[in-house]
Amino acid sequence: MARSTLGFVCQACGALHPKWAGKCDECGAWNTLVEEAAAPPTGGAARRVGKGRVFPLEGLASEEKEPPRRVTGVEEFDRVAGGGLVPGSALLIGGDPGVGKSTLLLQVVASYASRGGRAVYISGEEAPAQLRMRANRMGLSGSPLQLGSATGVEDILATLSGASPPGVLVIDSIQTIWTQSLDAPPGTIGQLRTATQDLVRYAKGSGTTLLLVGHVTKEGQIAGPKAVEHLVDAVLYFEGERAHQFRILRAVKNRFGATDEIGVFEMTGAGLAEVPNPSALFLGDRSGLAPGTAVFAGIEGTRPLLVEIQALVAPTSFGSARRAVVGWDSGRLSMILAVLDARAGLGIASQDVYLNVAGGLKVSEPAADLAAAAALISSLTGQPVPGDCVVFGEISLSGDVRLANQGELRLKEAAKLGFKSAIVPAGTKVDGTNLELKPVADVRDLAAILGLERNEKRKKVIHFTKGEANHE
Ligand code: TYD
Ligand code: MG
């Protein structure tokens, strides 16, 4: 095959450079330029330049009914996908190696096949015997799923062209797939892009739903990140700490559904188990009341989710104060600390502060501010936040507490799990729960509820030592 124009493609960002260089001008990455042949023009041989074909333009209104979604039966997965898989669409499932992507997809398509659909699982990483062993262990051996082991796009498309197209096709993983039409090695951006394009074209033409597995690089991006993400209809990330058994499936792009939805799974000895009520899981055992913890009544997508936020405030032993945050934004923590100092005079910012979201969950809602502040104040004073109390609300730079969306849904979930009271933004309306509401208008109200005397004049920075409540 004749080489078309050559270029040097950055393997980190996909930028094309005419000449080799040590550093990519676009993204600043070092040593990432690889010589690749440019993708051949689609449609085969030499590109004909001539008069274009006239195609009809259409209106929005249509007689056609939306095709029914393909429900796989793994509810957590279906919900994140937007209520089932759309025929002819392509989804990319990204995640760290070993997080459980293959396990998840094997379960999803086996479930789809058991419900009567045709599902094909092509692995470029494992032989069918290995997959069969894994499926056996997961109790899926009765499913009429079809397995294959291949890495060539042409082989895969030839294999699928004969029979009626499958409803769902899994390609595990895109990094192992390559096409003969490019003479770049598998795994390079050019290969990734061309192979994905070919598979997506097949999916659109045949109505098959394509599920692509993509490994994430050390930097947390799907290798050749933007190169593939824009080719697919949805990008789902499967994440979780190796040390925890929880795994979270999160939509980061979805043309057919919401992107704030999460699916929660638990890794067990026999594959992934769905967790329909994640609040109970993330709260864990809360019998021993310790200062420095607060339960945040959050919302993930359409679902309420209660999580414990843990804080530790300790006197700084060396010059500058240390900050460590797991599961929350560190910039947000700095902001809350500054607001607590400036508006409630707590003198907390000069101390070492550690903050952790329990269970390995990542919280990104601004409504978590108040819960984080409650945990911080509680650790500072040594007085626990009442164990039967949930907290939510957004803190503004002025120290005011803002209303959070879907307050009622959050409170209902808390009531369902046996909580008795809630610290909420002033003005939160609620019917139908018998929680005792403790409204707060600003961070000083919060400090007062947690046992610090409300003192408008308190502006001077005062220092508390941990474990010693100071009501001065
Ligand atoms: P895998 O799906 O192979 O990860 P990926 O495809 O994302 O690279 O999952 C591998 C991990 O999952 C492995 O470390 C072991 C664990 N695992 C279980 O704990 N239980 C199981 O039933 C299976 C199949 C895997
Ligand atoms: Mg795998």
XYZ file of C-alpha atoms in Angstrom, residues 108-450:
343
model
C -23.596 -6.924 30.239
C -23.530 -8.732 26.900
C -24.071 -12.156 28.440
C -27.175 -10.761 30.081
C -28.265 -9.227 26.761
C -27.749 -12.548 24.974
C -29.718 -14.456 27.615
C -32.624 -12.132 26.961
C -32.716 -13.272 23.352
C -30.481 -10.768 21.539
C -27.418 -11.665 19.483
C -24.266 -10.497 21.200
C -20.672 -10.895 20.004
C -17.626 -10.323 22.188
C -14.345 -9.879 20.309
C -11.237 -9.744 22.443
C -7.825 -8.731 21.215
C -6.341 -9.422 24.637
C -7.711 -12.765 25.732
C -8.309 -16.062 23.955
C -11.860 -17.471 23.908
C -10.746 -20.195 26.344
C -9.689 -17.553 28.863
C -12.950 -15.685 28.426
C -14.884 -18.926 28.806
C -13.064 -19.678 32.045
C -13.859 -16.244 33.379
C -17.507 -16.532 32.323
C -17.705 -19.931 34.022
C -16.466 -18.464 37.247
C -19.032 -15.707 36.988
C -21.855 -18.179 36.405
C -22.529 -16.980 32.861
C -21.725 -20.153 30.953
C -25.382 -20.739 30.058
C -25.573 -17.549 28.029
C -25.637 -17.869 24.199
C -22.938 -15.197 23.869
C -20.577 -15.572 20.880
C -16.861 -15.152 21.564
C -14.050 -14.336 19.199
C -10.391 -13.474 19.383
C -9.119 -11.075 16.727
C -7.218 -7.847 16.264
C -7.678 -7.003 12.580
C -10.603 -4.747 11.732
C -10.896 -6.347 8.291
C -11.134 -9.828 9.878
C -13.733 -8.663 12.345
C -15.886 -7.009 9.704
C -15.569 -10.017 7.370
C -16.650 -12.345 10.187
C -19.671 -10.245 10.998
C -20.749 -9.550 7.428
C -22.127 -13.027 6.777
C -24.895 -13.612 9.267
C -27.471 -11.114 10.476
C -25.693 -8.333 12.360
C -25.423 -8.725 16.144
C -27.463 -6.446 18.406
C -24.430 -5.696 20.542
C -20.754 -5.998 19.620
C -17.944 -5.631 22.158
C -14.404 -4.803 21.035
C -11.932 -5.316 23.879
C -9.844 -3.166 23.531
C -9.426 -0.480 20.860
C -5.714 -0.315 21.670
C -5.209 -3.821 20.286
C -7.230 -3.346 17.096
C -5.539 -2.360 13.832
C -6.352 -1.986 10.189
C -4.261 -3.111 7.209
C -4.996 0.125 5.396
C -2.442 1.964 7.530
C 1.132 0.869 7.963
C 1.480 2.315 11.425
C 1.828 -0.076 14.372
C -1.301 -0.948 16.440
C -1.950 1.431 19.297
C -0.824 4.576 17.498
C -3.277 7.413 17.132
C -3.685 6.859 13.409
C -4.537 3.181 13.875
C -6.830 3.922 16.766
C -8.704 6.549 14.828
C -9.010 4.637 11.565
C -9.955 1.335 13.193
C -12.554 3.058 15.366
C -13.961 4.898 12.348
C -14.317 1.632 10.422
C -16.089 -0.069 13.322
C -18.364 2.907 13.952
C -19.269 2.975 10.272
C -20.178 -0.713 10.466
C -22.330 -0.056 13.553
C -24.189 2.838 11.936
C -24.796 0.825 8.785
C -25.952 -2.371 10.457
C -27.768 -1.001 13.513
C -25.417 -2.896 15.830
C -24.591 -1.203 19.123
C -20.822 -1.021 19.442
C -19.182 -1.164 22.864
C -15.491 -0.232 22.698
C -13.137 -0.795 25.601
C -10.353 1.776 25.979
C -7.520 1.675 28.471
C -6.718 4.880 30.211
C -3.144 6.095 30.340
C -1.295 7.073 33.493
C -2.433 10.651 32.995
C -6.053 9.526 33.221
C -6.913 9.874 29.547
C -8.022 7.254 27.089
C -4.896 6.770 24.964
C -5.297 9.059 22.017
C -7.936 10.775 24.113
C -9.709 13.282 21.916
C -8.876 11.208 18.847
C -11.525 8.657 19.687
C -13.935 10.387 22.029
C -15.473 12.518 19.298
C -16.054 9.477 17.073
C -18.394 7.788 19.512
C -21.833 8.711 20.835
C -21.136 8.113 24.488
C -18.080 7.899 26.711
C -18.425 6.041 29.986
C -15.677 5.809 32.569
C -15.400 2.826 34.842
C -13.522 3.893 37.923
C -12.741 2.772 41.425
C -9.875 2.432 43.809
C -8.166 -0.947 43.539
C -8.221 -1.234 47.315
C -11.983 -0.739 47.495
C -14.468 -3.188 46.117
C -16.735 -0.443 44.760
C -16.688 0.402 41.078
C -18.471 3.379 39.593
C -19.613 3.679 35.997
C -19.940 7.324 35.039
C -21.084 8.924 31.786
C -18.847 11.801 30.702
C -20.450 12.241 27.295
C -23.769 10.882 26.147
C -25.697 11.877 23.052
C -28.669 9.834 24.223
C -28.934 10.546 27.923
C -27.783 12.537 30.925
C -24.100 12.693 31.832
C -24.435 13.003 35.574
C -25.746 9.480 36.067
C -23.650 6.890 37.895
C -23.945 3.150 38.212
C -22.504 1.486 41.286
C -21.068 -2.022 41.321
C -19.239 -4.129 43.829
C -16.393 -6.420 42.705
C -16.964 -9.868 44.178
C -15.333 -13.244 43.667
C -17.976 -14.010 41.030
C -17.870 -10.839 38.979
C -19.544 -7.504 39.529
C -22.662 -7.212 41.639
C -25.040 -4.308 41.123
C -25.564 -2.042 44.088
C -29.092 -0.672 43.805
C -28.933 1.236 47.095
C -25.443 2.751 47.236
C -26.117 5.047 50.202
C -26.026 2.139 52.616
C -22.727 1.041 51.086
C -20.944 4.388 51.211
C -22.114 5.145 54.717
C -20.787 1.850 55.974
C -20.823 1.236 59.687
C -21.462 4.452 61.550
C -21.890 3.178 65.072
C -18.875 4.831 66.707
C -19.369 8.597 66.630
C -16.131 10.390 65.961
C -15.590 14.100 65.640
C -14.696 15.226 62.162
C -17.290 13.315 60.168
C -20.465 14.565 58.535
C -22.930 12.802 56.259
C -23.509 14.615 52.983
C -26.897 14.147 51.363
C -25.844 14.269 47.715
C -27.406 13.657 44.331
C -25.648 11.681 41.628
C -27.603 11.973 38.409
C -31.178 11.211 39.278
C -30.371 9.333 42.444
C -29.833 10.603 45.968
C -26.646 9.300 47.546
C -25.526 9.710 51.134
C -21.783 9.727 51.727
C -19.627 10.341 54.742
C -17.127 13.184 54.609
C -14.234 12.891 57.030
C -11.947 15.702 58.098
C -8.948 15.972 60.348
C -7.625 19.311 61.503
C -4.310 19.127 63.344
C -1.782 21.713 64.469
C 0.918 22.320 61.891
C 4.227 20.919 62.980
C 6.423 22.370 60.246
C 6.376 25.811 58.698
C 3.575 25.650 56.168
C 0.232 23.958 56.676
C -0.358 20.644 54.917
C -3.458 19.858 52.874
C -4.460 16.447 51.601
C -7.776 15.704 49.911
C -9.176 12.419 48.641
C -12.418 12.384 46.662
C -12.990 16.125 46.613
C -11.561 19.148 44.855
C -8.576 20.592 46.706
C -9.255 24.096 45.379
C -12.733 23.881 46.824
C -11.278 22.855 50.192
C -8.947 25.859 50.233
C -11.906 28.087 49.472
C -14.022 26.666 52.293
C -11.118 27.036 54.726
C -10.624 30.661 53.714
C -14.345 31.389 54.038
C -14.524 29.734 57.464
C -11.600 31.869 58.600
C -12.787 35.127 57.105
C -16.491 34.833 57.912
C -16.597 32.759 61.072
C -13.126 33.551 62.456
C -12.156 29.929 63.011
C -8.413 30.187 62.449
C -8.419 26.889 60.617
C -6.434 27.740 57.495
C -3.124 27.862 59.334
C -3.507 24.251 60.500
C -2.902 20.934 58.745
C -6.130 19.790 57.117
C -6.970 16.351 55.717
C -10.267 15.606 54.007
C -11.531 12.282 52.754
C -14.733 11.111 51.093
C -15.470 7.642 52.450
C -15.775 4.600 50.215
C -13.552 5.842 47.395
C -16.282 8.027 45.902
C -15.509 11.313 44.161
C -17.870 14.145 45.030
C -18.150 17.078 42.653
C -21.397 18.748 43.715
C -21.061 22.250 45.196
C -23.746 21.232 47.703
C -21.061 19.211 49.500
C -19.516 22.458 50.812
C -21.628 22.632 53.933
C -20.990 18.995 54.842
C -17.242 19.486 54.388
C -17.414 22.629 56.529
C -19.363 20.730 59.202
C -16.750 17.957 59.249
C -13.942 20.531 59.493
C -15.576 22.468 62.334
C -16.360 19.253 64.149
C -12.750 18.104 63.909
C -11.560 21.505 65.084
C -13.777 21.570 68.147
C -13.671 17.860 68.901
C -17.458 17.717 69.083
C -19.092 15.159 66.795
C -21.833 16.200 64.378
C -24.931 14.307 65.616
C -24.854 10.841 64.071
C -28.446 11.021 62.889
C -27.941 14.288 61.007
C -27.318 14.870 57.292
C -25.883 18.073 55.814
C -26.034 19.774 52.415
C -25.753 23.287 50.987
C -23.413 25.377 48.880
C -21.196 27.984 50.548
C -20.507 31.233 48.724
C -17.416 33.395 49.191
C -19.430 35.769 51.374
C -20.036 32.915 53.799
C -23.724 32.689 52.885
C -25.237 29.277 52.421
C -27.086 28.848 49.145
C -30.051 26.628 48.396
C -29.232 23.307 46.771
C -31.334 21.690 44.065
C -33.607 18.745 44.822
C -33.576 19.305 48.580
C -36.631 17.178 49.023
C -35.149 14.163 47.269
C -32.037 14.385 49.463
C -34.091 14.602 52.642
C -36.355 11.721 51.655
C -33.344 9.467 51.142
C -31.976 10.521 54.544
C -35.307 9.805 56.223
C -35.486 6.428 54.480
C -32.104 5.481 55.933
C -33.127 6.429 59.455
C -31.676 9.920 59.808
C -33.583 12.201 62.156
C -32.334 15.719 61.425
C -30.733 17.777 58.677
C -28.611 20.904 58.510
C -29.911 22.628 55.380
C -29.729 26.038 53.673
C -32.294 28.454 55.110
C -35.390 28.422 52.926
C -35.246 24.721 52.030
C -38.802 23.561 51.583
C -39.857 20.061 52.328
C -43.071 18.119 52.717
C -43.542 14.549 53.483
C -40.559 13.813 55.722
C -40.483 14.152 59.453
C -36.837 15.156 59.669
C -36.037 17.954 62.055
C -34.612 20.753 59.875
C -31.871 23.026 61.144
C -31.730 25.872 58.628
C -28.490 27.861 58.318
C -28.154 31.162 56.473
C -24.375 31.462 56.677
C -21.298 29.687 58.001
C -21.615 31.399 61.390
C -25.002 29.720 61.848
C -23.335 26.410 61.063
C -20.596 27.041 63.613
C -23.266 27.943 66.178
C -25.225 24.729 65.540
C -22.029 22.737 65.950
